[in-house]
PDB file of C-alpha atoms in Angstrom:
ATOM      1  CA  MET A   1     107.488-123.870  70.375  1.00  0.00           C
ATOM      2  CA  ASP A   2     108.454-120.303  71.219  1.00  0.00           C
ATOM      3  CA  ASP A   3     105.846-117.599  70.816  1.00  0.00           C
ATOM      4  CA  GLY A   4     108.413-114.963  70.040  1.00  0.00           C
ATOM      5  CA  GLY A   5     109.048-113.330  73.420  1.00  0.00           C
ATOM      6  CA  MET A   6     112.275-111.283  73.624  1.00  0.00           C
ATOM      7  CA  ASP A   7     114.982-112.221  76.124  1.00  0.00           C
ATOM      8  CA  ASP A   8     116.702-109.517  78.138  1.00  0.00           C
ATOM      9  CA  GLY A   9     119.786-108.261  76.368  1.00  0.00           C
ATOM     10  CA  VAL A  10     118.971-109.979  73.086  1.00  0.00           C
ATOM     11  CA  PRO A  11     118.217-107.626  70.171  1.00  0.00           C
ATOM     12  CA  PRO A  12     114.833-108.125  68.522  1.00  0.00           C
ATOM     13  CA  THR A  13     114.723-110.358  65.487  1.00  0.00           C
ATOM     14  CA  ALA A  14     113.586-109.032  62.122  1.00  0.00           C
ATOM     15  CA  ALA A  15     110.149-110.584  62.641  1.00  0.00           C
ATOM     16  CA  GLU A  16     109.815-108.896  66.037  1.00  0.00           C
ATOM     17  CA  ARG A  17     110.782-105.520  64.533  1.00  0.00           C
ATOM     18  CA  ARG A  18     108.217-105.975  61.753  1.00  0.00           C
ATOM     19  CA  SER A  19     105.519-107.000  64.266  1.00  0.00           C
ATOM     20  CA  ALA A  20     106.004-103.746  66.169  1.00  0.00           C
ATOM     21  CA  GLY A  21     104.832-101.670  63.182  1.00  0.00           C
ATOM     22  CA  PRO A  22     101.689-101.616  61.019  1.00  0.00           C
ATOM     23  CA  GLY A  23     101.236-103.911  58.059  1.00  0.00           C
ATOM     24  CA  PRO A  24      99.554-107.098  56.873  1.00  0.00           C
ATOM     25  CA  VAL A  25      99.334-110.265  58.916  1.00  0.00           C
ATOM     26  CA  VAL A  26     102.316-111.866  57.249  1.00  0.00           C
ATOM     27  CA  ARG A  27     104.697-109.390  58.912  1.00  0.00           C
ATOM     28  CA  HIS A  28     104.528-111.531  62.067  1.00  0.00           C
ATOM     29  CA  CYS A  29     105.994-114.548  60.258  1.00  0.00           C
ATOM     30  CA  GLY A  30     109.566-115.758  60.059  1.00  0.00           C
ATOM     31  CA  PRO A  31     111.489-116.713  56.920  1.00  0.00           C
ATOM     32  CA  LEU A  32     110.950-120.486  56.889  1.00  0.00           C
ATOM     33  CA  PRO A  33     107.176-120.450  56.323  1.00  0.00           C
ATOM     34  CA  LEU A  34     107.656-117.703  53.719  1.00  0.00           C
ATOM     35  CA  LEU A  35     110.074-119.903  51.786  1.00  0.00           C
ATOM     36  CA  ALA A  36     107.979-123.047  52.326  1.00  0.00           C
ATOM     37  CA  VAL A  37     104.723-121.493  51.119  1.00  0.00           C
ATOM     38  CA  GLY A  38     106.391-120.008  48.018  1.00  0.00           C
ATOM     39  CA  LEU A  39     107.868-123.411  47.196  1.00  0.00           C
ATOM     40  CA  LEU A  40     104.626-125.307  47.860  1.00  0.00           C
ATOM     41  CA  CYS A  41     102.603-122.944  45.667  1.00  0.00           C
ATOM     42  CA  ALA A  42     105.173-123.333  42.879  1.00  0.00           C
ATOM     43  CA  LEU A  43     104.920-127.110  43.113  1.00  0.00           C
ATOM     44  CA  GLY A  44     101.114-126.952  43.219  1.00  0.00           C
ATOM     45  CA  ALA A  45     101.095-125.060  39.912  1.00  0.00           C
ATOM     46  CA  PHE A  46     102.371-128.190  38.149  1.00  0.00           C
ATOM     47  CA  ALA A  47      98.965-129.818  38.794  1.00  0.00           C
ATOM     48  CA  VAL A  48      97.321-127.294  36.456  1.00  0.00           C
ATOM     49  CA  GLN A  49      96.162-128.819  33.176  1.00  0.00           C
ATOM     50  CA  GLU A  50      93.207-126.643  32.160  1.00  0.00           C
ATOM     51  CA  TRP A  51      92.705-122.897  32.133  1.00  0.00           C
ATOM     52  CA  TRP A  52      89.812-123.051  34.600  1.00  0.00           C
ATOM     53  CA  GLN A  53      91.991-124.872  37.128  1.00  0.00           C
ATOM     54  CA  ALA A  54      94.607-122.112  36.863  1.00  0.00           C
ATOM     55  CA  ALA A  55      91.907-119.447  37.046  1.00  0.00           C
ATOM     56  CA  GLY A  56      90.441-120.996  40.214  1.00  0.00           C
ATOM     57  CA  ALA A  57      93.868-121.272  41.861  1.00  0.00           C
ATOM     58  CA  LEU A  58      94.758-117.730  40.885  1.00  0.00           C
ATOM     59  CA  LEU A  59      91.464-116.441  42.304  1.00  0.00           C
ATOM     60  CA  VAL A  60      92.193-118.072  45.652  1.00  0.00           C
ATOM     61  CA  GLN A  61      95.684-116.560  45.664  1.00  0.00           C
ATOM     62  CA  LEU A  62      94.317-113.120  44.839  1.00  0.00           C
ATOM     63  CA  LEU A  63      91.875-113.388  47.757  1.00  0.00           C
ATOM     64  CA  CYS A  64      94.881-113.892  50.040  1.00  0.00           C
ATOM     65  CA  VAL A  65      96.809-110.887  48.683  1.00  0.00           C
ATOM     66  CA  PRO A  66      95.514-108.448  51.401  1.00  0.00           C
ATOM     67  CA  LEU A  67      97.138-110.728  54.009  1.00  0.00           C
ATOM     68  CA  VAL A  68     100.519-110.310  52.316  1.00  0.00           C
ATOM     69  CA  VAL A  69     100.736-106.913  50.615  1.00  0.00           C
ATOM     70  CA  GLY A  70     101.544-103.862  52.734  1.00  0.00           C
ATOM     71  CA  ASP A  71     102.751-101.388  50.119  1.00  0.00           C
ATOM     72  CA  VAL A  72     100.651-101.572  46.968  1.00  0.00           C
ATOM     73  CA  ARG A  73     103.114 -99.594  44.824  1.00  0.00           C
ATOM     74  CA  ALA A  74     106.053-101.769  45.874  1.00  0.00           C
ATOM     75  CA  ALA A  75     104.015-104.897  45.158  1.00  0.00           C
ATOM     76  CA  ALA A  76     103.080-103.540  41.714  1.00  0.00           C
ATOM     77  CA  ARG A  77     106.722-102.892  40.891  1.00  0.00           C
ATOM     78  CA  ARG A  78     107.615-106.389  42.061  1.00  0.00           C
ATOM     79  CA  LEU A  79     104.863-107.972  39.964  1.00  0.00           C
ATOM     80  CA  LEU A  80     105.502-105.946  36.803  1.00  0.00           C
ATOM     81  CA  PRO A  81     108.196-108.327  35.437  1.00  0.00           C
ATOM     82  CA  LEU A  82     105.901-111.259  36.226  1.00  0.00           C
ATOM     83  CA  GLY A  83     103.053-109.699  34.258  1.00  0.00           C
ATOM     84  CA  LEU A  84     105.314-109.027  31.280  1.00  0.00           C
ATOM     85  CA  ALA A  85     106.705-112.558  31.400  1.00  0.00           C
ATOM     86  CA  ALA A  86     103.186-114.030  31.546  1.00  0.00           C
ATOM     87  CA  LEU A  87     102.062-111.983  28.550  1.00  0.00           C
ATOM     88  CA  SER A  88     105.210-112.989  26.663  1.00  0.00           C
ATOM     89  CA  VAL A  89     104.557-116.660  27.366  1.00  0.00           C
ATOM     90  CA  GLY A  90     100.950-116.374  26.190  1.00  0.00           C
ATOM     91  CA  TRP A  91     101.887-114.460  23.042  1.00  0.00           C
ATOM     92  CA  SER A  92     104.688-116.856  22.111  1.00  0.00           C
ATOM     93  CA  THR A  93     102.333-119.809  22.676  1.00  0.00           C
ATOM     94  CA  ILE A  94      99.850-118.363  20.231  1.00  0.00           C
ATOM     95  CA  LEU A  95     102.504-117.629  17.585  1.00  0.00           C
ATOM     96  CA  GLY A  96     104.627-120.756  17.908  1.00  0.00           C
ATOM     97  CA  GLY A  97     102.338-123.414  19.355  1.00  0.00           C
ATOM     98  CA  ASP A  98     100.795-126.258  17.347  1.00  0.00           C
ATOM     99  CA  SER A  99      97.733-126.681  19.530  1.00  0.00           C
ATOM    100  CA  PRO A 100      94.338-126.902  17.766  1.00  0.00           C
ATOM    101  CA  GLU A 101      93.035-124.359  20.326  1.00  0.00           C
ATOM    102  CA  PRO A 102      95.928-121.890  20.614  1.00  0.00           C
ATOM    103  CA  LEU A 103      93.954-119.241  22.576  1.00  0.00           C
ATOM    104  CA  TRP A 104      92.929-121.634  25.329  1.00  0.00           C
ATOM    105  CA  THR A 105      96.407-123.142  25.428  1.00  0.00           C
ATOM    106  CA  ALA A 106      97.968-119.676  25.693  1.00  0.00           C
ATOM    107  CA  LEU A 107      95.510-118.697  28.431  1.00  0.00           C
ATOM    108  CA  THR A 108      96.389-121.848  30.404  1.00  0.00           C
ATOM    109  CA  ALA A 109     100.154-121.208  30.035  1.00  0.00           C
ATOM    110  CA  THR A 110      99.746-117.575  31.106  1.00  0.00           C
ATOM    111  CA  LEU A 111      97.614-118.365  34.145  1.00  0.00           C
ATOM    112  CA  ARG A 112      99.859-121.296  35.134  1.00  0.00           C
ATOM    113  CA  LEU A 113     102.868-119.009  35.213  1.00  0.00           C
ATOM    114  CA  LEU A 114     101.001-116.499  37.402  1.00  0.00           C
ATOM    115  CA  VAL A 115      99.939-119.276  39.795  1.00  0.00           C
ATOM    116  CA  LEU A 116     103.517-120.541  39.865  1.00  0.00           C
ATOM    117  CA  VAL A 117     105.297-117.271  40.675  1.00  0.00           C
ATOM    118  CA  LEU A 118     102.776-114.896  42.281  1.00  0.00           C
ATOM    119  CA  PRO A 119     102.912-116.219  45.906  1.00  0.00           C
ATOM    120  CA  GLY A 120     106.710-116.425  45.980  1.00  0.00           C
ATOM    121  CA  SER A 121     107.106-112.956  44.447  1.00  0.00           C
ATOM    122  CA  LEU A 122     104.969-111.381  47.154  1.00  0.00           C
ATOM    123  CA  LEU A 123     106.195-113.454  50.098  1.00  0.00           C
ATOM    124  CA  LEU A 124     109.891-112.991  49.344  1.00  0.00           C
ATOM    125  CA  GLY A 125     109.376-109.249  49.774  1.00  0.00           C
ATOM    126  CA  TRP A 126     109.168-109.958  53.537  1.00  0.00           C
ATOM    127  CA  LEU A 127     112.302-112.105  53.607  1.00  0.00           C
ATOM    128  CA  ASP A 128     115.230-110.711  55.609  1.00  0.00           C
ATOM    129  CA  PRO A 129     118.500-112.380  54.476  1.00  0.00           C
ATOM    130  CA  ALA A 130     120.179-112.331  57.879  1.00  0.00           C
ATOM    131  CA  GLU A 131     117.053-113.691  59.583  1.00  0.00           C
ATOM    132  CA  ALA A 132     116.784-116.395  56.949  1.00  0.00           C
ATOM    133  CA  GLY A 133     120.343-117.445  57.680  1.00  0.00           C
ATOM    134  CA  ASP A 134     119.625-117.696  61.429  1.00  0.00           C
ATOM    135  CA  HIS A 135     116.602-119.893  60.827  1.00  0.00           C
ATOM    136  CA  LEU A 136     118.226-122.104  58.177  1.00  0.00           C
ATOM    137  CA  ALA A 137     121.148-122.819  60.490  1.00  0.00           C
ATOM    138  CA  GLN A 138     119.329-123.179  63.809  1.00  0.00           C
ATOM    139  CA  ARG A 139     116.014-124.686  62.702  1.00  0.00           C
ATOM    140  CA  LEU A 140     117.002-126.796  59.675  1.00  0.00           C
ATOM    141  CA  ARG A 141     120.642-127.432  60.663  1.00  0.00           C
ATOM    142  CA  VAL A 142     121.878-126.377  57.215  1.00  0.00           C
ATOM    143  CA  PRO A 143     125.715-126.335  57.063  1.00  0.00           C
ATOM    144  CA  GLY A 144     127.242-122.982  57.968  1.00  0.00           C
ATOM    145  CA  ARG A 145     129.040-122.345  54.687  1.00  0.00           C
ATOM    146  CA  VAL A 146     125.819-122.965  52.728  1.00  0.00           C
ATOM    147  CA  VAL A 147     123.934-120.628  55.022  1.00  0.00           C
ATOM    148  CA  VAL A 148     126.477-117.833  54.650  1.00  0.00           C
ATOM    149  CA  ALA A 149     126.538-118.217  50.868  1.00  0.00           C
ATOM    150  CA  ALA A 150     122.708-118.084  50.782  1.00  0.00           C
ATOM    151  CA  VAL A 151     122.638-114.971  52.968  1.00  0.00           C
ATOM    152  CA  VAL A 152     125.150-113.229  50.737  1.00  0.00           C
ATOM    153  CA  ALA A 153     123.174-114.170  47.608  1.00  0.00           C
ATOM    154  CA  LEU A 154     119.856-112.977  49.098  1.00  0.00           C
ATOM    155  CA  GLY A 155     121.480-109.750  50.245  1.00  0.00           C
ATOM    156  CA  ARG A 156     122.754-109.112  46.724  1.00  0.00           C
ATOM    157  CA  LEU A 157     119.203-109.286  45.332  1.00  0.00           C
ATOM    158  CA  ASP A 158     118.336-106.085  47.219  1.00  0.00           C
ATOM    159  CA  THR A 159     121.286-104.256  45.634  1.00  0.00           C
ATOM    160  CA  LEU A 160     120.519-105.244  42.020  1.00  0.00           C
ATOM    161  CA  ALA A 161     118.415-102.124  41.414  1.00  0.00           C
ATOM    162  CA  ASP A 162     121.172 -99.851  42.762  1.00  0.00           C
ATOM    163  CA  SER A 163     123.805-101.699  40.724  1.00  0.00           C
ATOM    164  CA  TRP A 164     121.669-101.287  37.598  1.00  0.00           C
ATOM    165  CA  GLU A 165     121.430 -97.531  38.190  1.00  0.00           C
ATOM    166  CA  GLN A 166     125.208 -97.282  38.750  1.00  0.00           C
ATOM    167  CA  VAL A 167     126.025 -99.215  35.579  1.00  0.00           C
ATOM    168  CA  ALA A 168     123.478 -97.254  33.553  1.00  0.00           C
ATOM    169  CA  ALA A 169     124.773 -93.907  34.847  1.00  0.00           C
ATOM    170  CA  ALA A 170     128.366 -94.886  34.071  1.00  0.00           C
ATOM    171  CA  ARG A 171     127.419 -95.829  30.497  1.00  0.00           C
ATOM    172  CA  ARG A 172     125.557 -92.549  29.987  1.00  0.00           C
ATOM    173  CA  VAL A 173     128.562 -90.575  31.241  1.00  0.00           C
ATOM    174  CA  ARG A 174     130.714 -92.398  28.695  1.00  0.00           C
ATOM    175  CA  GLY A 175     128.356 -91.432  25.885  1.00  0.00           C
ATOM    176  CA  SER A 176     126.704 -94.865  25.561  1.00  0.00           C
ATOM    177  CA  GLY A 177     123.161 -93.829  26.442  1.00  0.00           C
ATOM    178  CA  PRO A 178     120.100 -95.235  24.666  1.00  0.00           C
ATOM    179  CA  GLY A 179     118.550 -93.683  21.591  1.00  0.00           C
ATOM    180  CA  ARG A 180     114.912 -92.706  21.204  1.00  0.00           C
ATOM    181  CA  GLY A 181     113.780 -95.772  19.296  1.00  0.00           C
ATOM    182  CA  PRO A 182     112.494 -98.920  21.069  1.00  0.00           C
ATOM    183  CA  LEU A 183     115.079-101.120  19.297  1.00  0.00           C
ATOM    184  CA  SER A 184     117.893 -98.882  20.550  1.00  0.00           C
ATOM    185  CA  ARG A 185     116.527 -99.063  24.078  1.00  0.00           C
ATOM    186  CA  VAL A 186     116.318-102.856  23.919  1.00  0.00           C
ATOM    187  CA  ARG A 187     119.940-103.054  22.765  1.00  0.00           C
ATOM    188  CA  TRP A 188     121.019-100.623  25.451  1.00  0.00           C
ATOM    189  CA  SER A 189     119.176-102.630  28.137  1.00  0.00           C
ATOM    190  CA  ALA A 190     120.790-105.867  26.933  1.00  0.00           C
ATOM    191  CA  SER A 191     124.298-104.393  27.017  1.00  0.00           C
ATOM    192  CA  THR A 192     123.598-102.831  30.443  1.00  0.00           C
ATOM    193  CA  ALA A 193     122.424-106.215  31.701  1.00  0.00           C
ATOM    194  CA  PHE A 194     125.733-107.698  30.525  1.00  0.00           C
ATOM    195  CA  GLY A 195     127.577-104.967  32.408  1.00  0.00           C
ATOM    196  CA  LEU A 196     125.491-105.765  35.485  1.00  0.00           C
ATOM    197  CA  LEU A 197     126.428-109.435  35.148  1.00  0.00           C
ATOM    198  CA  VAL A 198     130.133-108.561  34.964  1.00  0.00           C
ATOM    199  CA  ASP A 199     129.737-106.295  38.024  1.00  0.00           C
ATOM    200  CA  ALA A 200     127.952-109.072  39.948  1.00  0.00           C
ATOM    201  CA  VAL A 201     130.745-111.583  39.165  1.00  0.00           C
ATOM    202  CA  ARG A 202     133.387-109.108  40.367  1.00  0.00           C
ATOM    203  CA  ARG A 203     131.437-108.409  43.576  1.00  0.00           C
ATOM    204  CA  ALA A 204     131.037-112.165  44.172  1.00  0.00           C
ATOM    205  CA  GLY A 205     134.762-112.609  43.788  1.00  0.00           C
ATOM    206  CA  ARG A 206     135.514-109.885  46.320  1.00  0.00           C
ATOM    207  CA  VAL A 207     132.988-111.332  48.791  1.00  0.00           C
ATOM    208  CA  SER A 208     134.457-114.808  48.367  1.00  0.00           C
ATOM    209  CA  VAL A 209     137.992-113.548  49.111  1.00  0.00           C
ATOM    210  CA  ALA A 210     136.726-111.622  52.129  1.00  0.00           C
ATOM    211  CA  MET A 211     134.869-114.676  53.476  1.00  0.00           C
ATOM    212  CA  ASP A 212     137.926-116.884  53.080  1.00  0.00           C
ATOM    213  CA  ALA A 213     140.071-114.265  54.846  1.00  0.00           C
ATOM    214  CA  ARG A 214     137.657-114.351  57.805  1.00  0.00           C
ATOM    215  CA  GLY A 215     137.789-118.135  58.171  1.00  0.00           C
ATOM    216  CA  PHE A 216     134.488-119.201  56.577  1.00  0.00           C
ATOM    217  CA  ALA A 217     136.301-121.967  54.704  1.00  0.00           C
ATOM    218  CA  ALA A 218     138.119-123.249  57.785  1.00  0.00           C
ATOM    219  CA  GLN A 219     137.291-126.624  59.332  1.00  0.00           C
ATOM    220  CA  THR A 220     136.305-124.893  62.572  1.00  0.00           C
ATOM    221  CA  ALA A 221     133.683-122.827  60.771  1.00  0.00           C
ATOM    222  CA  GLY A 222     131.079-125.505  61.507  1.00  0.00           C
ATOM    223  CA  ARG A 223     131.130-124.502  65.197  1.00  0.00           C
ATOM    224  CA  ARG A 224     130.340-120.837  64.605  1.00  0.00           C
ATOM    225  CA  SER A 225     127.570-119.077  66.512  1.00  0.00           C
ATOM    226  CA  TRP A 226     124.660-117.196  64.974  1.00  0.00           C
ATOM    227  CA  ALA A 227     123.477-113.650  65.315  1.00  0.00           C
ATOM    228  CA  LEU A 228     120.000-113.958  66.793  1.00  0.00           C
ATOM    229  CA  PRO A 229     117.522-116.621  68.052  1.00  0.00           C
ATOM    230  CA  ALA A 230     115.271-118.309  65.533  1.00  0.00           C
ATOM    231  CA  PRO A 231     111.885-118.740  67.259  1.00  0.00           C
ATOM    232  CA  TRP A 232     108.949-120.497  65.604  1.00  0.00           C
ATOM    233  CA  ARG A 233     105.744-118.562  66.231  1.00  0.00           C
ATOM    234  CA  ARG A 234     102.087-119.386  66.040  1.00  0.00           C
ATOM    235  CA  ALA A 235     101.878-117.036  63.075  1.00  0.00           C
ATOM    236  CA  ASP A 236     104.405-119.242  61.281  1.00  0.00           C
ATOM    237  CA  THR A 237     102.218-122.291  61.819  1.00  0.00           C
ATOM    238  CA  VAL A 238      99.117-120.418  60.595  1.00  0.00           C
ATOM    239  CA  LEU A 239     100.906-119.226  57.466  1.00  0.00           C
ATOM    240  CA  LEU A 240     102.274-122.662  56.726  1.00  0.00           C
ATOM    241  CA  LEU A 241      98.833-124.319  57.047  1.00  0.00           C
ATOM    242  CA  THR A 242      97.128-121.593  55.036  1.00  0.00           C
ATOM    243  CA  GLY A 243      99.796-121.686  52.343  1.00  0.00           C
ATOM    244  CA  THR A 244      99.539-125.478  52.131  1.00  0.00           C
ATOM    245  CA  ALA A 245      95.781-125.197  51.592  1.00  0.00           C
ATOM    246  CA  VAL A 246      96.256-122.546  48.880  1.00  0.00           C
ATOM    247  CA  ALA A 247      98.955-124.636  47.183  1.00  0.00           C
ATOM    248  CA  ALA A 248      96.640-127.643  47.134  1.00  0.00           C
ATOM    249  CA  VAL A 249      93.854-125.812  45.255  1.00  0.00           C
ATOM    250  CA  PRO A 250      95.119-126.723  41.735  1.00  0.00           C
ATOM    251  CA  LEU A 251      95.355-130.391  42.671  1.00  0.00           C
ATOM    252  CA  LEU A 252      91.906-130.362  44.261  1.00  0.00           C
ATOM    253  CA  LEU A 253      90.367-128.722  41.183  1.00  0.00           C
ATOM    254  CA  ARG A 254      92.068-131.281  38.956  1.00  0.00           C
ATOM    255  CA  LEU A 255      90.668-134.128  41.035  1.00  0.00           C
ATOM    256  CA  VAL A 256      87.160-132.601  41.026  1.00  0.00           C
ATOM    257  CA  GLY A 257      87.263-131.993  37.285  1.00  0.00           C
TER     258      GLY A 257
END
């Protein structure tokens, strides 16, 4: 196990650059434990059957938030869609469910969604696509073409907000801006989302052609080298063990209950 020391002449990895600055404890961790903990917590949410189990699991997750969140405003923006989705699930459960206790059922569904998505939403904010590719290839021996495709896809997530602004600005310039009413804004957002989807497909096509032109589809691509080392640190082990314990809380509460 490597504790993360830098070799002479080798640029620092993303985790080493993060560790040099201030921030929460999770900044010392690499991408694999971030992905693993997000996945484990999502799987653990399926053990939730009652609202109090979800509430207990969510409480434990919230106690761990200071270890993960560095920028409160950025975290709030990241969690805003999750909050809206959870409220939507709860509201639709009340309106369309056939449970004899619709309020408790809706509360359970809402809390279960929060338990399912909250850890991954916060942890993925620390994920560097290029670093993730290095670790997937060198630590997990994932095939090179899969790694490159995953890196490209993760990199595109960071540009979605910019793409949205570009598509929205282009539509406004063409006289297709939203009206003042909420229904008009919903329609405008839906049509803008369709434009964003078309733009994403076009960008994916261009990236695919560029990757083929650079030999990513060649048979020799499996022997390619990678950008930086992929060390496994003590912080990675600590995060993985802590995340496993947090992910097991719903199952433990179910067994106790």
